[in-house]
Amino acid sequence: MRHDMIRPEAKALLFLQGPHGPFFRRLGDALADAGHRVYRINLNGGDRLDWGPGGVDYRGTSDGWPLFLDAFLRDHGITDVILYGDCRAVHRAAHGIAKLRGCRIHVFEEGYIRPDFLTLEREGVNGNSMLPDDPDWYLAEAARLPPAPVFDGVPASFQRRARQTIAYNLATVTGRLRFPFYRSHRPSGAWYEAIGWIGRRLFSKGDRRQSEEALRAIGDRPYFCLPMQLSSDHQIRTHSPFEDMTVAIAFVIRSFAAHAPADTLLVLKRHPLDADLVPYGRIVAREAERSGVGDRVFYLPEGDVTTLVERARGVVTVNSTTGTLALRKGIPTAVLGDAVYHMPRITYQGTLDAFWCNPVAPDMTVYDAFCRVLIDRCLVHGGYLSEEGLDVLVRGAMARLDGDIALRHDFCGTMIPSR
């Protein structure tokens, strides 16, 4: 607990698991400096490393977690619970218990609009978001807002992400004796993913060469783009109809083969954070051959997704935030899963089979209103992959959380006293 200067209206905030790195610790320090009581529960060695001194370790089983948390909330008078992602098992249980105890729940996640933003919503994010899907609501809400501010770009370092992830995973593995019952929410173990990343690094030149050859073969021909997502991500596992990305790939290729114009291509781009544990190149080639479109489907392990999307006739996504990149460029976008941006007049509302021949572009007035409301209500400028971005992010998150403790916005634009 950190409580340097408790103010009369101070709340008690409990931090659970956050993104790898120091973001949650620094945000906790800022809230403590503002006079709030700040607590942290560590669930593994990585959590313990990222938070530093002062956290409470939970070393029990998953069965014992809900009652342990309930007692902690009650004994410490917790008013607010802060976590990153709301679908991992420990956070789902925490969400339910915190709700029963009347706590406010604040959920961080990767930004709905990227880059340079993180999402911060009450109650839930992505498929659990409380945001409506009515375009007229966004138009009305945006009309009440001042002109959209201009945000500077936020530096981000892939090397920093790699260092923070490696440090977290190493501390988790070496901390198994202290946390013997901890199980990651990710289906692949840390060491297994590490082997995948080593292999990806070793074969990086071949991946670049394969992508360059594919781009030359594509040339100026019209194509649709499928930006791939991580099978381990709850966007696929929880908020989509697909068990993993391989099922989504097969679904899209078969639809493309049966219904897309004969002069169009389909380009699939590997996710930049994929550890290459699954041989997607072979899977894509095999499915394309089976569907009779082996010469019209291309897989890119490397490349600039922004350029790829900008040139596309249309983008197909399960629910990736790359969809918002496509929409920002006015590119027709078909969504196959749950996504906060999937709504009439923004994304395609028909079937995927029909999309190939009639890719309708977004209404940019509605999409602009949607983005302005998101920035006002649930996006925080900044990032946790550089010192500059982290400073901006902590200040923005602090401003929202410190204010939200006293008052919060509902989705009708009025102010409601907090509980």
Short mmCIF file of C-alpha atoms in Angstrom, two decimals:
data_model
loop_
_atom_site.label_atom_id
_atom_site.label_comp_id
_atom_site.label_asym_id
_atom_site.label_seq_id
_atom_site.Cartn_x
_atom_site.Cartn_y
_atom_site.Cartn_z
CA MET A 1 0.00 0.00 0.00
CA ARG A 2 1.15 3.54 -0.73
CA HIS A 3 -0.43 6.41 1.22
CA ASP A 4 1.89 9.39 1.54
CA MET A 5 -0.83 12.00 1.98
CA ILE A 6 -4.39 10.70 2.32
CA ARG A 7 -6.98 13.35 1.46
CA PRO A 8 -10.44 13.35 3.09
CA GLU A 9 -12.29 12.06 0.02
CA ALA A 10 -9.56 9.54 -0.82
CA LYS A 11 -10.55 6.21 -2.31
CA ALA A 12 -8.83 2.86 -2.01
CA LEU A 13 -7.64 1.59 -5.40
CA LEU A 14 -6.57 -1.98 -6.04
CA PHE A 15 -4.34 -2.73 -9.03
CA LEU A 16 -4.36 -6.23 -10.52
CA GLN A 17 -2.40 -7.39 -13.58
CA GLY A 18 -1.26 -4.72 -16.03
CA PRO A 19 0.73 -4.59 -19.26
CA HIS A 20 4.33 -5.71 -19.01
CA GLY A 21 6.53 -2.94 -17.67
CA PRO A 22 6.27 -0.08 -15.17
CA PHE A 23 3.02 1.59 -16.30
CA PHE A 24 0.79 0.38 -13.46
CA ARG A 25 3.45 1.08 -10.84
CA ARG A 26 3.92 4.65 -12.04
CA LEU A 27 0.20 5.24 -12.26
CA GLY A 28 -0.18 3.88 -8.73
CA ASP A 29 2.53 6.27 -7.52
CA ALA A 30 0.73 9.19 -9.14
CA LEU A 31 -2.57 8.28 -7.52
CA ALA A 32 -0.86 7.87 -4.15
CA ASP A 33 0.77 11.29 -4.57
CA ALA A 34 -2.73 12.68 -5.19
CA GLY A 35 -3.80 11.40 -1.77
CA HIS A 36 -5.48 8.08 -2.57
CA ARG A 37 -4.78 4.73 -0.95
CA VAL A 38 -3.17 2.37 -3.47
CA TYR A 39 -2.86 -1.42 -3.22
CA ARG A 40 -1.58 -4.15 -5.50
CA ILE A 41 -2.02 -7.94 -5.59
CA ASN A 42 0.71 -9.89 -7.41
CA LEU A 43 -0.26 -13.18 -9.02
CA ASN A 44 3.17 -14.24 -10.31
CA GLY A 45 6.83 -13.28 -10.32
CA GLY A 46 6.38 -10.98 -13.31
CA ASP A 47 3.73 -8.96 -11.46
CA ARG A 48 6.05 -8.77 -8.47
CA LEU A 49 8.91 -7.52 -10.66
CA ASP A 50 6.84 -4.87 -12.43
CA TRP A 51 5.27 -3.45 -9.26
CA GLY A 52 8.29 -3.55 -7.00
CA PRO A 53 8.00 -3.30 -3.19
CA GLY A 54 4.67 -2.94 -1.48
CA GLY A 55 2.45 -5.45 -3.27
CA VAL A 56 0.61 -8.37 -1.69
CA ASP A 57 1.34 -11.82 -3.18
CA TYR A 58 -1.50 -14.23 -3.81
CA ARG A 59 0.07 -17.68 -3.79
CA GLY A 60 -3.03 -19.84 -3.68
CA THR A 61 -5.06 -21.80 -6.21
CA SER A 62 -7.51 -20.45 -8.76
CA ASP A 63 -10.35 -21.94 -6.69
CA GLY A 64 -9.30 -19.89 -3.68
CA TRP A 65 -8.84 -16.63 -5.60
CA PRO A 66 -12.44 -15.26 -5.48
CA LEU A 67 -12.78 -15.59 -1.69
CA PHE A 68 -9.26 -14.24 -1.10
CA LEU A 69 -10.07 -11.22 -3.25
CA ASP A 70 -13.44 -10.72 -1.58
CA ALA A 71 -11.81 -10.64 1.83
CA PHE A 72 -9.15 -8.21 0.55
CA LEU A 73 -11.77 -5.85 -0.89
CA ARG A 74 -13.74 -5.91 2.35
CA ASP A 75 -10.80 -5.66 4.77
CA HIS A 76 -9.16 -2.76 2.93
CA GLY A 77 -12.31 -0.87 2.01
CA ILE A 78 -11.49 -1.04 -1.71
CA THR A 79 -13.58 1.36 -3.77
CA ASP A 80 -11.95 0.95 -7.20
CA VAL A 81 -10.35 -1.97 -9.03
CA ILE A 82 -7.96 -1.31 -11.91
CA LEU A 83 -6.92 -4.04 -14.32
CA TYR A 84 -5.63 -4.61 -17.86
CA GLY A 85 -7.89 -6.75 -20.02
CA ASP A 86 -11.13 -8.21 -18.67
CA CYS A 87 -11.18 -11.71 -20.16
CA ARG A 88 -8.34 -13.57 -18.42
CA ALA A 89 -9.78 -15.90 -15.78
CA VAL A 90 -8.40 -14.07 -12.72
CA HIS A 91 -9.82 -10.79 -14.00
CA ARG A 92 -13.23 -12.24 -14.86
CA ALA A 93 -13.48 -13.54 -11.29
CA ALA A 94 -12.21 -10.23 -9.91
CA HIS A 95 -14.74 -8.30 -12.00
CA GLY A 96 -17.62 -10.37 -10.62
CA ILE A 97 -16.53 -10.14 -7.01
CA ALA A 98 -15.78 -6.40 -7.26
CA LYS A 99 -19.21 -5.81 -8.75
CA LEU A 100 -20.85 -7.70 -5.89
CA ARG A 101 -18.92 -5.50 -3.45
CA GLY A 102 -20.04 -2.31 -5.21
CA CYS A 103 -16.55 -1.35 -6.40
CA ARG A 104 -15.95 0.73 -9.48
CA ILE A 105 -14.10 -1.25 -12.14
CA HIS A 106 -11.65 0.42 -14.54
CA VAL A 107 -10.38 -1.65 -17.46
CA PHE A 108 -7.35 -0.73 -19.56
CA GLU A 109 -6.69 -2.32 -22.93
CA GLU A 110 -4.83 -1.60 -26.15
CA GLY A 111 -6.28 1.47 -27.82
CA TYR A 112 -9.45 1.17 -29.88
CA ILE A 113 -7.73 3.69 -32.14
CA ARG A 114 -4.04 3.15 -32.73
CA PRO A 115 -1.33 4.17 -32.44
CA ASP A 116 -0.82 6.62 -29.57
CA PHE A 117 -3.84 5.70 -27.38
CA LEU A 118 -4.79 3.23 -24.68
CA THR A 119 -8.39 2.34 -23.90
CA LEU A 120 -9.74 3.01 -20.40
CA GLU A 121 -13.39 2.07 -19.88
CA ARG A 122 -15.64 1.46 -16.93
CA GLU A 123 -16.87 -2.12 -16.50
CA GLY A 124 -15.45 -3.70 -19.69
CA VAL A 125 -13.72 -3.33 -23.04
CA ASN A 126 -14.02 -4.70 -26.57
CA GLY A 127 -16.95 -7.13 -26.68
CA ASN A 128 -17.77 -6.24 -23.07
CA SER A 129 -17.81 -2.51 -23.70
CA MET A 130 -20.82 -0.45 -22.65
CA LEU A 131 -20.49 1.74 -25.74
CA PRO A 132 -23.61 1.77 -27.93
CA ASP A 133 -23.62 0.79 -31.60
CA ASP A 134 -25.98 3.53 -32.79
CA PRO A 135 -24.37 5.91 -35.32
CA ASP A 136 -26.94 8.63 -34.62
CA TRP A 137 -25.95 8.60 -30.95
CA TYR A 138 -22.33 9.29 -31.87
CA LEU A 139 -23.34 12.10 -34.22
CA ALA A 140 -25.42 13.73 -31.47
CA GLU A 141 -22.71 13.31 -28.82
CA ALA A 142 -19.96 14.60 -31.11
CA ALA A 143 -22.01 17.71 -31.87
CA ARG A 144 -21.73 18.64 -28.17
CA LEU A 145 -17.96 18.33 -28.12
CA PRO A 146 -15.41 21.07 -28.80
CA PRO A 147 -13.14 20.68 -31.82
CA ALA A 148 -10.99 17.59 -31.60
CA PRO A 149 -7.57 18.29 -30.10
CA VAL A 150 -4.43 17.67 -32.11
CA PHE A 151 -2.24 14.99 -30.52
CA ASP A 152 1.47 14.62 -31.05
CA GLY A 153 2.80 11.24 -32.09
CA VAL A 154 4.06 9.00 -29.29
CA PRO A 155 7.39 7.17 -29.72
CA ALA A 156 7.24 3.39 -29.36
CA SER A 157 10.08 0.90 -29.24
CA PHE A 158 9.65 -2.72 -30.26
CA GLN A 159 12.92 -3.45 -28.46
CA ARG A 160 11.45 -2.02 -25.26
CA ARG A 161 8.36 -4.22 -25.63
CA ALA A 162 10.63 -7.23 -26.13
CA ARG A 163 12.76 -6.39 -23.08
CA GLN A 164 9.74 -5.87 -20.84
CA THR A 165 8.09 -9.07 -22.05
CA ILE A 166 11.24 -11.14 -21.63
CA ALA A 167 11.86 -9.73 -18.14
CA TYR A 168 8.25 -10.40 -17.11
CA ASN A 169 8.23 -13.95 -18.45
CA LEU A 170 11.64 -14.75 -16.96
CA ALA A 171 10.52 -13.48 -13.55
CA THR A 172 7.32 -15.52 -13.86
CA VAL A 173 9.22 -18.71 -14.66
CA THR A 174 11.84 -18.21 -11.95
CA GLY A 175 9.11 -17.30 -9.46
CA ARG A 176 7.25 -20.57 -9.78
CA LEU A 177 8.33 -21.72 -6.33
CA ARG A 178 6.74 -18.63 -4.78
CA PHE A 179 3.63 -18.83 -6.96
CA PRO A 180 3.26 -22.60 -7.52
CA PHE A 181 -0.36 -22.53 -8.66
CA TYR A 182 -0.19 -19.65 -11.12
CA ARG A 183 -1.21 -20.45 -14.69
CA SER A 184 -0.94 -17.93 -17.50
CA HIS A 185 -4.03 -16.83 -19.41
CA ARG A 186 -2.06 -17.41 -22.61
CA PRO A 187 -2.37 -20.90 -24.14
CA SER A 188 1.36 -21.12 -24.96
CA GLY A 189 4.01 -21.17 -22.27
CA ALA A 190 6.64 -18.46 -21.99
CA TRP A 191 9.51 -20.73 -23.01
CA TYR A 192 7.59 -22.08 -26.00
CA GLU A 193 6.95 -18.54 -27.22
CA ALA A 194 10.59 -17.64 -26.62
CA ILE A 195 11.65 -20.49 -28.91
CA GLY A 196 9.24 -19.18 -31.54
CA TRP A 197 10.73 -15.69 -31.35
CA ILE A 198 14.26 -17.09 -31.66
CA GLY A 199 13.19 -18.95 -34.78
CA ARG A 200 11.50 -15.87 -36.17
CA ARG A 201 14.68 -13.88 -35.65
CA LEU A 202 16.80 -16.56 -37.33
CA PHE A 203 14.55 -16.68 -40.38
CA SER A 204 13.83 -12.93 -40.61
CA LYS A 205 15.78 -12.50 -43.85
CA GLY A 206 13.82 -15.28 -45.49
CA ASP A 207 10.54 -13.74 -44.28
CA ARG A 208 11.48 -10.38 -45.76
CA ARG A 209 12.47 -11.99 -49.06
CA GLN A 210 9.20 -13.94 -49.20
CA SER A 211 7.20 -10.75 -48.57
CA GLU A 212 9.11 -8.80 -51.20
CA GLU A 213 8.52 -11.53 -53.77
CA ALA A 214 4.82 -11.61 -52.93
CA LEU A 215 4.51 -7.83 -53.28
CA ARG A 216 6.18 -7.96 -56.69
CA ALA A 217 3.75 -10.68 -57.78
CA ILE A 218 0.79 -8.65 -56.52
CA GLY A 219 1.94 -5.54 -58.38
CA ASP A 220 -0.92 -3.18 -59.18
CA ARG A 221 -3.65 -5.83 -59.18
CA PRO A 222 -6.68 -5.15 -56.97
CA TYR A 223 -6.73 -7.04 -53.68
CA PHE A 224 -8.51 -7.47 -50.39
CA CYS A 225 -6.50 -7.56 -47.18
CA LEU A 226 -6.87 -9.77 -44.10
CA PRO A 227 -4.66 -8.48 -41.24
CA MET A 228 -4.07 -11.50 -39.03
CA GLN A 229 -4.54 -11.47 -35.27
CA LEU A 230 -3.08 -13.47 -32.40
CA SER A 231 -4.86 -16.74 -31.69
CA SER A 232 -3.93 -16.29 -28.04
CA ASP A 233 -5.74 -12.94 -27.87
CA HIS A 234 -9.20 -12.89 -26.31
CA GLN A 235 -10.35 -10.88 -29.31
CA ILE A 236 -10.22 -14.24 -31.11
CA ARG A 237 -10.80 -16.66 -28.24
CA THR A 238 -13.68 -14.78 -26.58
CA HIS A 239 -15.03 -12.11 -28.91
CA SER A 240 -15.22 -14.02 -32.19
CA PRO A 241 -16.92 -17.14 -33.56
CA PHE A 242 -13.54 -18.72 -34.32
CA GLU A 243 -11.53 -21.04 -32.08
CA ASP A 244 -8.27 -19.65 -33.43
CA MET A 245 -6.85 -17.74 -36.38
CA THR A 246 -6.48 -20.83 -38.56
CA VAL A 247 -10.26 -21.30 -38.55
CA ALA A 248 -10.77 -17.64 -39.45
CA ILE A 249 -8.27 -17.98 -42.30
CA ALA A 250 -10.10 -20.97 -43.75
CA PHE A 251 -13.47 -19.19 -43.43
CA VAL A 252 -12.23 -16.10 -45.28
CA ILE A 253 -10.37 -17.96 -48.04
CA ARG A 254 -13.34 -20.20 -48.79
CA SER A 255 -15.68 -17.23 -49.01
CA PHE A 256 -13.19 -15.38 -51.22
CA ALA A 257 -12.81 -18.36 -53.53
CA ALA A 258 -16.56 -18.78 -53.98
CA HIS A 259 -17.66 -15.14 -54.29
CA ALA A 260 -14.85 -12.65 -55.00
CA PRO A 261 -14.42 -11.23 -58.51
CA ALA A 262 -11.98 -13.33 -60.53
CA ASP A 263 -9.58 -10.42 -61.06
CA THR A 264 -9.06 -9.76 -57.32
CA LEU A 265 -6.47 -11.14 -54.93
CA LEU A 266 -6.48 -11.83 -51.20
CA VAL A 267 -3.45 -10.76 -49.13
CA LEU A 268 -2.94 -12.00 -45.56
CA LYS A 269 -0.45 -10.18 -43.31
CA ARG A 270 1.08 -11.84 -40.22
CA HIS A 271 0.57 -10.03 -36.92
CA PRO A 272 3.79 -8.21 -35.92
CA LEU A 273 3.73 -9.78 -32.42
CA ASP A 274 3.10 -13.33 -33.59
CA ALA A 275 5.79 -15.64 -32.19
CA ASP A 276 5.58 -17.79 -35.33
CA LEU A 277 4.55 -20.92 -33.45
CA VAL A 278 2.04 -21.82 -36.16
CA PRO A 279 3.17 -22.35 -39.80
CA TYR A 280 0.68 -19.88 -41.22
CA GLY A 281 2.41 -19.69 -44.59
CA ARG A 282 1.83 -23.40 -45.22
CA ILE A 283 -1.70 -23.22 -43.79
CA VAL A 284 -2.66 -20.33 -46.07
CA ALA A 285 -1.12 -22.02 -49.14
CA ARG A 286 -2.83 -25.34 -48.40
CA GLU A 287 -6.26 -23.77 -47.87
CA ALA A 288 -5.91 -21.62 -51.00
CA GLU A 289 -4.98 -24.66 -53.11
CA ARG A 290 -7.90 -26.66 -51.75
CA SER A 291 -10.25 -23.79 -52.59
CA GLY A 292 -8.87 -23.43 -56.12
CA VAL A 293 -7.34 -19.97 -55.62
CA GLY A 294 -3.71 -20.87 -54.99
CA ASP A 295 -2.57 -18.27 -57.51
CA ARG A 296 -4.73 -15.49 -56.04
CA VAL A 297 -3.90 -15.71 -52.33
CA PHE A 298 -0.69 -14.28 -50.86
CA TYR A 299 0.79 -14.47 -47.36
CA LEU A 300 3.11 -11.73 -46.10
CA PRO A 301 5.11 -12.53 -42.96
CA GLU A 302 6.59 -9.02 -42.96
CA GLY A 303 5.66 -5.59 -44.30
CA ASP A 304 4.01 -2.27 -43.53
CA VAL A 305 0.37 -2.96 -42.79
CA THR A 306 -0.54 0.72 -43.21
CA THR A 307 0.62 0.78 -46.82
CA LEU A 308 -1.01 -2.58 -47.44
CA VAL A 309 -4.36 -1.39 -46.08
CA GLU A 310 -4.28 1.95 -47.92
CA ARG A 311 -4.01 0.20 -51.28
CA ALA A 312 -6.66 -2.44 -50.59
CA ARG A 313 -10.06 -2.56 -52.26
CA GLY A 314 -11.40 -3.69 -48.90
CA VAL A 315 -10.26 -5.02 -45.54
CA VAL A 316 -11.61 -8.12 -43.82
CA THR A 317 -10.93 -8.43 -40.10
CA VAL A 318 -12.18 -10.51 -37.24
CA ASN A 319 -12.06 -7.49 -34.91
CA SER A 320 -8.53 -6.11 -35.14
CA THR A 321 -7.83 -2.46 -34.39
CA THR A 322 -6.29 -2.44 -37.86
CA GLY A 323 -9.92 -2.10 -38.87
CA THR A 324 -9.91 1.44 -37.47
CA LEU A 325 -6.81 2.17 -39.55
CA ALA A 326 -8.69 1.06 -42.66
CA LEU A 327 -11.75 3.09 -41.73
CA ARG A 328 -9.65 6.18 -41.12
CA LYS A 329 -8.42 5.83 -44.71
CA GLY A 330 -11.98 5.39 -46.01
CA ILE A 331 -11.42 1.72 -46.91
CA PRO A 332 -14.48 -0.58 -46.88
CA THR A 333 -14.19 -2.90 -43.88
CA ALA A 334 -15.96 -6.18 -43.08
CA VAL A 335 -15.93 -7.35 -39.43
CA LEU A 336 -16.43 -11.01 -38.52
CA GLY A 337 -16.42 -10.78 -34.70
CA ASP A 338 -17.38 -8.33 -31.97
CA ALA A 339 -15.78 -4.89 -32.29
CA VAL A 340 -16.72 -1.52 -30.82
CA TYR A 341 -16.45 0.05 -34.28
CA HIS A 342 -18.74 -2.50 -35.96
CA MET A 343 -21.95 -0.57 -36.61
CA PRO A 344 -24.15 0.69 -39.45
CA ARG A 345 -22.66 3.38 -41.70
CA ILE A 346 -19.15 2.59 -40.49
CA THR A 347 -18.49 -1.07 -41.29
CA TYR A 348 -20.06 -3.37 -43.86
CA GLN A 349 -23.35 -4.77 -42.56
CA GLY A 350 -23.95 -7.61 -45.00
CA THR A 351 -22.42 -11.06 -45.27
CA LEU A 352 -18.79 -11.65 -46.13
CA ASP A 353 -19.90 -13.49 -49.28
CA ALA A 354 -21.59 -10.30 -50.51
CA PHE A 355 -18.78 -7.98 -49.39
CA TRP A 356 -16.34 -9.06 -52.09
CA CYS A 357 -18.53 -7.69 -54.89
CA ASN A 358 -19.99 -4.72 -53.02
CA PRO A 359 -17.43 -3.29 -50.57
CA VAL A 360 -19.21 -0.20 -49.23
CA ALA A 361 -16.97 2.59 -47.90
CA PRO A 362 -17.60 4.03 -44.43
CA ASP A 363 -19.55 7.24 -43.91
CA MET A 364 -16.63 9.41 -42.80
CA THR A 365 -18.90 11.88 -40.98
CA VAL A 366 -20.13 9.09 -38.73
CA TYR A 367 -16.66 7.62 -38.30
CA ASP A 368 -15.21 11.00 -37.37
CA ALA A 369 -17.97 11.45 -34.76
CA PHE A 370 -17.28 7.96 -33.43
CA CYS A 371 -13.57 8.71 -33.01
CA ARG A 372 -14.18 12.06 -31.33
CA VAL A 373 -16.52 10.47 -28.78
CA LEU A 374 -14.03 7.67 -28.08
CA ILE A 375 -11.24 10.15 -27.46
CA ASP A 376 -13.49 12.15 -25.14
CA ARG A 377 -14.90 9.19 -23.21
CA CYS A 378 -12.55 6.22 -23.15
CA LEU A 379 -9.17 6.79 -24.80
CA VAL A 380 -6.02 7.99 -23.07
CA HIS A 381 -3.26 9.54 -25.13
CA GLY A 382 0.19 8.02 -24.68
CA GLY A 383 1.91 4.66 -24.70
CA TYR A 384 4.00 2.42 -22.49
CA LEU A 385 6.79 1.59 -24.98
CA SER A 386 8.90 4.73 -24.47
CA GLU A 387 9.67 7.05 -21.57
CA GLU A 388 8.04 9.99 -23.34
CA GLY A 389 4.92 7.99 -24.15
CA LEU A 390 4.77 6.60 -20.62
CA ASP A 391 4.92 10.06 -19.05
CA VAL A 392 2.08 11.25 -21.28
CA LEU A 393 0.06 8.10 -20.59
CA VAL A 394 0.41 8.32 -16.81
CA ARG A 395 -0.67 11.98 -16.80
CA GLY A 396 -3.68 11.24 -19.00
CA ALA A 397 -4.74 8.13 -17.09
CA MET A 398 -4.24 9.95 -13.79
CA ALA A 399 -6.46 12.83 -14.92
CA ARG A 400 -9.25 10.43 -15.91
CA LEU A 401 -9.04 8.19 -12.86
CA ASP A 402 -8.63 10.96 -10.31
CA GLY A 403 -11.64 12.77 -11.78
CA ASP A 404 -13.65 9.57 -12.25
CA ILE A 405 -13.34 8.80 -8.55
CA ALA A 406 -15.57 11.77 -7.77
CA LEU A 407 -17.76 11.92 -10.87
CA ARG A 408 -18.24 9.81 -13.94
CA HIS A 409 -19.87 10.20 -17.38
CA ASP A 410 -22.72 7.96 -18.29
CA PHE A 411 -23.44 7.32 -21.98
CA CYS A 412 -26.06 10.07 -22.21
CA GLY A 413 -23.54 12.84 -21.70
CA THR A 414 -24.67 13.83 -18.21
CA MET A 415 -22.71 13.73 -14.97
CA ILE A 416 -23.74 11.22 -12.33
CA PRO A 417 -22.42 11.12 -8.76
CA SER A 418 -20.25 8.08 -8.18
CA ARG A 419 -21.20 5.40 -5.69
#
